[in-house]
Tab-separated table of C-alpha atoms in Angstrom:
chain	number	residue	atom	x	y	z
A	696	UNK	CA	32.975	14.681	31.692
A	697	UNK	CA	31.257	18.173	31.348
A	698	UNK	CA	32.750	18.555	28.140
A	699	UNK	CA	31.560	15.095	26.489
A	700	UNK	CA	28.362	15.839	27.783
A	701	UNK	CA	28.454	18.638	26.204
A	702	UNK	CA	29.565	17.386	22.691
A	703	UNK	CA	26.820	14.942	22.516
A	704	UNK	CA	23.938	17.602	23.812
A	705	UNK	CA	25.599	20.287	20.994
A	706	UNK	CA	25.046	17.406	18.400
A	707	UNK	CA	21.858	16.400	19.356
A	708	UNK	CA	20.962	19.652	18.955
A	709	UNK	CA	22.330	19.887	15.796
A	710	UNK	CA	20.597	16.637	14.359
A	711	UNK	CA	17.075	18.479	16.111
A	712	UNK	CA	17.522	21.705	13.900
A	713	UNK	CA	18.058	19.563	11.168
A	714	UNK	CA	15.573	17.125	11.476
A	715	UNK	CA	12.450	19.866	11.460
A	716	UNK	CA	14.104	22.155	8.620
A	717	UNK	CA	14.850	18.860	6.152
A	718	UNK	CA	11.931	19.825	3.746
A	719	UNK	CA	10.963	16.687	1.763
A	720	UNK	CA	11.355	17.009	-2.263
A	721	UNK	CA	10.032	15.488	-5.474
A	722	UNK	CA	12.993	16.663	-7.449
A	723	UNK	CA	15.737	14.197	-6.447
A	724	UNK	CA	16.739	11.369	-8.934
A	725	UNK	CA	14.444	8.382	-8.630
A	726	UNK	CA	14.541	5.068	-9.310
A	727	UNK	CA	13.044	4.026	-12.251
A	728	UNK	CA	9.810	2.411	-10.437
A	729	UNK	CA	9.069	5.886	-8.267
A	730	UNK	CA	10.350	8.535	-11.080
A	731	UNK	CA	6.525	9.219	-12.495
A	732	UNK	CA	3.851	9.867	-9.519
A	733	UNK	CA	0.294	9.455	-10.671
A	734	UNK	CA	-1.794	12.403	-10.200
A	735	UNK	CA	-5.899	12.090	-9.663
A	736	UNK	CA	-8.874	14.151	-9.416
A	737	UNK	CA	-12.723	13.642	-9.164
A	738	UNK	CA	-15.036	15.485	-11.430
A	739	UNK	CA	-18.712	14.813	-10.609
A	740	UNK	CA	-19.361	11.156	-10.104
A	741	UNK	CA	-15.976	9.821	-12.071
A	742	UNK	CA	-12.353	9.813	-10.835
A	743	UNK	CA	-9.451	10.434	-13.099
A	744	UNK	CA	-5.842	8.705	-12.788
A	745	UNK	CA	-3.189	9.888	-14.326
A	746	UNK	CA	-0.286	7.484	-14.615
A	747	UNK	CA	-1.569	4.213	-13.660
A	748	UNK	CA	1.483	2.222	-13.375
A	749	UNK	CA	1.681	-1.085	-15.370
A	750	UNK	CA	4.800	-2.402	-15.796
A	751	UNK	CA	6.158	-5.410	-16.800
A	752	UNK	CA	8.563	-8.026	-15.428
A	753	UNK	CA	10.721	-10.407	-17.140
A	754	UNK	CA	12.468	-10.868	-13.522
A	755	UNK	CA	12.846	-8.157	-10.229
A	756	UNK	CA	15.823	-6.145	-11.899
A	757	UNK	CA	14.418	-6.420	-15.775
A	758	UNK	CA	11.097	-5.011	-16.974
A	759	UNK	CA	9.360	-2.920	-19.297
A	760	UNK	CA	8.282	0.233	-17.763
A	761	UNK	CA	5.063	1.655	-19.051
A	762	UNK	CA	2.237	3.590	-17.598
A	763	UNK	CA	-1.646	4.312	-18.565
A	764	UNK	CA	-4.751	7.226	-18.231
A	765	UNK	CA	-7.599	5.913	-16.681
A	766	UNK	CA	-10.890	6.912	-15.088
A	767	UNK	CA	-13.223	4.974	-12.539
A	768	UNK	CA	-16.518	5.520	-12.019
A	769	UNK	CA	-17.722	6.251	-8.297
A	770	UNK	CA	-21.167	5.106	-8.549
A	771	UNK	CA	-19.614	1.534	-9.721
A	772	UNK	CA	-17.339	0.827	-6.476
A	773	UNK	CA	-18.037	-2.228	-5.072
A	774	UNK	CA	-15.016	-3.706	-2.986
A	775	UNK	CA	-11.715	-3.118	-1.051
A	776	UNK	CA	-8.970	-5.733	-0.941
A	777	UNK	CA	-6.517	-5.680	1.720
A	778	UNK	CA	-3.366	-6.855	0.554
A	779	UNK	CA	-0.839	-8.644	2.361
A	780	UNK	CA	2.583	-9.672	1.292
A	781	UNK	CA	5.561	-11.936	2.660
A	782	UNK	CA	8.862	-12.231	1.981
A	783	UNK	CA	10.616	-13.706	4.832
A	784	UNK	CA	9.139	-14.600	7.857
A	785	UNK	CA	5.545	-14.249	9.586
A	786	UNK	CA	6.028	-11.160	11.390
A	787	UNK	CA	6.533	-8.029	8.579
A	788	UNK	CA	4.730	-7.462	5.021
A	789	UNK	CA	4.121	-5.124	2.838
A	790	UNK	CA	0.559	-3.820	3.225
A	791	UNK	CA	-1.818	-2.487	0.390
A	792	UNK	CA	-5.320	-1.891	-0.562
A	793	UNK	CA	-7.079	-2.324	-4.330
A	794	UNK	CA	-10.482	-1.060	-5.241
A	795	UNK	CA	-12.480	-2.733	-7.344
A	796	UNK	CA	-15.170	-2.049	-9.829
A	797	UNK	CA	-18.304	-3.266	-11.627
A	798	UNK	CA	-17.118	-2.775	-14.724
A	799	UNK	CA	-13.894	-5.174	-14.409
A	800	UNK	CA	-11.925	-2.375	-13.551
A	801	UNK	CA	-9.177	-2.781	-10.293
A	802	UNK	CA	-6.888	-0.233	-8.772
A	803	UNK	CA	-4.153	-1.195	-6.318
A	804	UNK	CA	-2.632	1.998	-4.459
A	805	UNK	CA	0.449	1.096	-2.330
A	806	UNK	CA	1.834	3.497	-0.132
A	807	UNK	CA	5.966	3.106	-0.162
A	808	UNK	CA	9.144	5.121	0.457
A	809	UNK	CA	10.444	6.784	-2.765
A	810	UNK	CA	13.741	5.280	-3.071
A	811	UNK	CA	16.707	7.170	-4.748
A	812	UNK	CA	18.289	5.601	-7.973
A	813	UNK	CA	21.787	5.963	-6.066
A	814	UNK	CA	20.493	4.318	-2.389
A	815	UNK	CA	19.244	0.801	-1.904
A	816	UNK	CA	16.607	0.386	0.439
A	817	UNK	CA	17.112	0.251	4.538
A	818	UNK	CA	14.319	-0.735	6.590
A	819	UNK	CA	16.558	1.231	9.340
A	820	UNK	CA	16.513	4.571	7.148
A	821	UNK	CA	12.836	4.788	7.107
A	822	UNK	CA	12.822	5.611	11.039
A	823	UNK	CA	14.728	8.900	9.698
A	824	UNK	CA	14.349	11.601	7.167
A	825	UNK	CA	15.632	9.454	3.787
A	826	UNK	CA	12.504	8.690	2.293
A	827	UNK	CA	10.142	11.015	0.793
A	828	UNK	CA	6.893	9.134	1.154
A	829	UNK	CA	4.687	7.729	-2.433
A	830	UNK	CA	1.590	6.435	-3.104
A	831	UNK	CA	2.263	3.406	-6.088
A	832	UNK	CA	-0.877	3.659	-8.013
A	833	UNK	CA	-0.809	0.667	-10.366
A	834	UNK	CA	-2.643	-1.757	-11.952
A	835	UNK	CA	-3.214	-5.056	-10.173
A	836	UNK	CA	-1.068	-7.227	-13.128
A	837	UNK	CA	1.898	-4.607	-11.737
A	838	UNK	CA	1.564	-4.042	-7.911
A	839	UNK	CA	0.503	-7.747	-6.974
A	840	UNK	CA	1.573	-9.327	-9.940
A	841	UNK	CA	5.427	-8.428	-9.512
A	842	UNK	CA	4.817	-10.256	-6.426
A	843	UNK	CA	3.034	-13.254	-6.710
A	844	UNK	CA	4.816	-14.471	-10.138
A	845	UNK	CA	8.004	-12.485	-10.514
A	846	UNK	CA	9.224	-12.303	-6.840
A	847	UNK	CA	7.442	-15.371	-5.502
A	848	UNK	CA	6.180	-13.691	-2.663
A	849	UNK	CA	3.573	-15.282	-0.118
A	850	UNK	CA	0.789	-12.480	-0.855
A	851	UNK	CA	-2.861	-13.001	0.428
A	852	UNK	CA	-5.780	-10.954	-0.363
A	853	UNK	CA	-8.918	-10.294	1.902
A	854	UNK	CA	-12.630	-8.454	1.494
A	855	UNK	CA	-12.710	-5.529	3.703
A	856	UNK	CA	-16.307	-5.144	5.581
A	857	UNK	CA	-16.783	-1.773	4.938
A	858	UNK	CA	-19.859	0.329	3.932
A	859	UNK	CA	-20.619	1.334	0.465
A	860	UNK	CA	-20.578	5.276	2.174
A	861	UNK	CA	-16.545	4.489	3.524
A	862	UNK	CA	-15.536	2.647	0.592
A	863	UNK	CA	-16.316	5.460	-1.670
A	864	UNK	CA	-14.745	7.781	1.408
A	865	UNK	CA	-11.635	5.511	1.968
A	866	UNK	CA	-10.850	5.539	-2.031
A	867	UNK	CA	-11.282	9.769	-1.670
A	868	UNK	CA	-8.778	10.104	0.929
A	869	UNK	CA	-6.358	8.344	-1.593
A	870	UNK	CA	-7.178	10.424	-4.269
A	871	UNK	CA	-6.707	13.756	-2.657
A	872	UNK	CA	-3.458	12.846	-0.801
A	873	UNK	CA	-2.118	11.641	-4.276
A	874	UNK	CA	-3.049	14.703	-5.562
A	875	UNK	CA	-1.810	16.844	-3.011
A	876	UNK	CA	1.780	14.994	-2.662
A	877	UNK	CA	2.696	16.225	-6.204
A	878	UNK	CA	2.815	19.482	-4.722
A	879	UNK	CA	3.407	19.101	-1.250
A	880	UNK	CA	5.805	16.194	-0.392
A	881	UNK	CA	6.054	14.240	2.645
A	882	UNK	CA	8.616	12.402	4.503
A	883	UNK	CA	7.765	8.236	4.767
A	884	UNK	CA	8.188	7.399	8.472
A	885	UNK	CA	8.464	3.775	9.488
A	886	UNK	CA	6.732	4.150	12.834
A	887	UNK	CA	4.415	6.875	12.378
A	888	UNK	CA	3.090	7.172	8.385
A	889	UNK	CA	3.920	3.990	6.763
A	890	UNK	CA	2.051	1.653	4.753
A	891	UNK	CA	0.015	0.996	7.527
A	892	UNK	CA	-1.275	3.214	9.802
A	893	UNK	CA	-2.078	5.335	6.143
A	894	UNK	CA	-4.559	1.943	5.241
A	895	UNK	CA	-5.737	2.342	8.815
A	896	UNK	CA	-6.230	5.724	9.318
A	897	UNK	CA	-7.696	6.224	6.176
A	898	UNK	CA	-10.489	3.344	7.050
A	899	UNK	CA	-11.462	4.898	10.531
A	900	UNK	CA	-9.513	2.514	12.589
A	901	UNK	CA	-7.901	6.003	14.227
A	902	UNK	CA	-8.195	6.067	17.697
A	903	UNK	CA	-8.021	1.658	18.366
A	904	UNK	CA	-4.891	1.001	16.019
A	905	UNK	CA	-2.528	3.285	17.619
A	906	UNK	CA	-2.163	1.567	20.570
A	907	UNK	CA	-1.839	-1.721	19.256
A	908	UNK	CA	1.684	-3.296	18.587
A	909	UNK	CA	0.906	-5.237	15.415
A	910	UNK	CA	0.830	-1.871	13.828
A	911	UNK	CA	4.764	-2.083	13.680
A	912	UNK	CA	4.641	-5.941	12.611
A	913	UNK	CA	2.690	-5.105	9.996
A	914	UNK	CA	2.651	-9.203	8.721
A	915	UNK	CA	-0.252	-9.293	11.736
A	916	UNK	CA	-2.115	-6.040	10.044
A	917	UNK	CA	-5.023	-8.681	8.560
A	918	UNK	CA	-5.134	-10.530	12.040
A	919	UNK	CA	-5.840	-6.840	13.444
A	920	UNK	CA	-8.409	-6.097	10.734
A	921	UNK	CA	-9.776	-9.295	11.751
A	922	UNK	CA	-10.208	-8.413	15.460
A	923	UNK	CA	-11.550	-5.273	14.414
A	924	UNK	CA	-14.134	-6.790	12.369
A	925	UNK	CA	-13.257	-5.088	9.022
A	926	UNK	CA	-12.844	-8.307	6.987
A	927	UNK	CA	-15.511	-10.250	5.259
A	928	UNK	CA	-18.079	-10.978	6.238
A	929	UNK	CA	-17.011	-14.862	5.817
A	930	UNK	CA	-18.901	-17.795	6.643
A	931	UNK	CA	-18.445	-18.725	9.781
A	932	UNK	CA	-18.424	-22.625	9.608
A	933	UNK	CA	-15.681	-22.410	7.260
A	934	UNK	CA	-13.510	-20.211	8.250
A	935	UNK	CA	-14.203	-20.353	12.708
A	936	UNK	CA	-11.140	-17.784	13.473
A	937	UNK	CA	-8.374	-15.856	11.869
A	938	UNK	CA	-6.071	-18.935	11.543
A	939	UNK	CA	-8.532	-20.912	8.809
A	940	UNK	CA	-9.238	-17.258	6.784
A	941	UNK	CA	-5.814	-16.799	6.580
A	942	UNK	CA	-4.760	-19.966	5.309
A	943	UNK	CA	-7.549	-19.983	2.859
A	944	UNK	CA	-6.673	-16.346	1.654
A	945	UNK	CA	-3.120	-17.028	0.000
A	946	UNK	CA	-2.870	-16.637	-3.943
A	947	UNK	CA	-1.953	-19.549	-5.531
A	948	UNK	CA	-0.442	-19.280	-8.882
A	949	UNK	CA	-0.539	-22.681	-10.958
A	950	UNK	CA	2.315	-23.783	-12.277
A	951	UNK	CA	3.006	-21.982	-15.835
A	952	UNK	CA	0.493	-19.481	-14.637
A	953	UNK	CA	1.280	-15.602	-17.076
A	954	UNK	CA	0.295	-12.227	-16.308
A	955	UNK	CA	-2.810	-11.500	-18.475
A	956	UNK	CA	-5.523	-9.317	-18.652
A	957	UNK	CA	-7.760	-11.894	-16.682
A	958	UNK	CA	-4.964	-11.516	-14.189
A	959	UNK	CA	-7.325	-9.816	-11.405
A	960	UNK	CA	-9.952	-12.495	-11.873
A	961	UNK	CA	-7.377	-15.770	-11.996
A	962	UNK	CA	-6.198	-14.700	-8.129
A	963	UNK	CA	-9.599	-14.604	-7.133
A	964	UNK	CA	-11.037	-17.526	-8.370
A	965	UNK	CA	-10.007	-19.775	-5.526
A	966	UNK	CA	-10.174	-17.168	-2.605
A	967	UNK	CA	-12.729	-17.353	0.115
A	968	UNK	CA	-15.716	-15.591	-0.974
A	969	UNK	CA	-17.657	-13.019	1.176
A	970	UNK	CA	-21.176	-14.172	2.769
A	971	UNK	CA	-24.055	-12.574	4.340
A	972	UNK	CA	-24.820	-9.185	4.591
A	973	UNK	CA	-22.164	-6.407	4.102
A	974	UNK	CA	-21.850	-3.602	6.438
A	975	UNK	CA	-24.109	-0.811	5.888
């Protein structure tokens, strides 16, 4: 008995040593989709991106990879979308935020696990050290796009009721950390930095969202948002609770509907629109 307990304490041990030397890496052979990080910077009043992702998708497995240089102009940010997509049932999606701009101009920044060419993907393997973590900067035709017309994905978008002094705050925090991950990688952890807890952390939901359970099922991340006041304002005789937002704050693509450049605008048109005053 001594001896099996033992063997299993020796092998713990040797998953422990390994666990905290693993260093994460950027040089490993990605897929095609994670293989060019964006980098950014802010000089003055105006954000560069480099490697704004834009791809496009004749179907999930066939597309046209292609990226773009852009720059966004601080003084001209005027919203935060929370993004939330479905692919199976009710209780996980895939969580994201875009920024938006007066002049026209959207950004959608998804944080993901960098997945190998050589692995699929394992919800299981992001609990361990398999996944170095990535921030998808894209534009919106890409990141929500690939969802909403190529995979067929249910994928709602909400206003997030923050002030103009976090918004500009929340979309600095992405910039540095995509900055910084270029030269300092990161592992992806499922329960403790996922897509997630980085949206919430990085909005200044620190302290109340880490004891809440809906940070795991992330497909209840706007219902938390909700609770916590960070969506909308919406009007309250139309939408009464969480239930009636919700349902109102799907994307629906008509049928025939294409990926253009009026793309961002399209998925909007029919979405619940903020009213009253914003937070300040």
């Amino acid at each position: 008995v001594w001896l099996a307990r033992a063997g299993r304490v020796a092998v713990l041990g040797v998953y422990a040593a390994w666990y905290v030397t693993d260093p994460p890496r950027n040089d490993r052979d990605w897929a095609e989709e994670y293989a060019i990080p964006a980098d950014a910077w802010r000089d003055g009043d105006v954000v560069h991106v480099r490697h704004v992702r834009n791809f496009r998708y004749r179907s999930e497995s066939d597309y046209i990879p292609a990226w773009y240089d852009a720059t966004y102009d601080l003084k001209q940010l005027e919203r935060v979308d929370l993004v939330t997509s479905y692919w199976a049932g009710d209780a996980i999606a895939h969580v994201f935020l875009s920024f938006g701009f007066a002049d026209g101009k959207h950004l959608a920044i998804s944080i993901e696990t960098r997945r190998q060419a050589r692995f699929p993907y394992s919800t299981l393997a992001g609990f361990f050290h398999h996944y170095e973590l990535f921030f998808v900067t894209a534009d919106e035709r890409d990141l929500i796009g690939v969802r909403t017309d190529t995979r067929g994905e249910r994928v709602y978008l909400y206003r997030l009721n923050i002030t103009p002094a976090v918004r500009e705050r929340l979309f600095l925090s992405y910039v540095g950390a995509i900055h910084d991950i270029i030269a300092h990688p990161v592992w992806y952890n499922t329960l403790t930095d996922n897509c997630t807890t980085g949206i919430l952390a990085r909005a200044g939901a620190r302290l109340r969202y880490r004891l809440d359970w809906r940070v795991i099922l992330s497909g209840h991340t706007a219902a938390m948002a909700y609770d916590m006041d960070l969506l909308g304002p919406y009007d309250p005789a139309r939408y009464p609770d969480f239930n009636a937002l919700h349902a109102a704050s799907r994307i629906i693509r008509p049928p025939g509907a294409v990926i253009d450049a009026d793309y961002s605008n399209e998925i909007r048109a029919t979405l619940p629109p903020p009213e009253g005053p914003p937070a300040r």
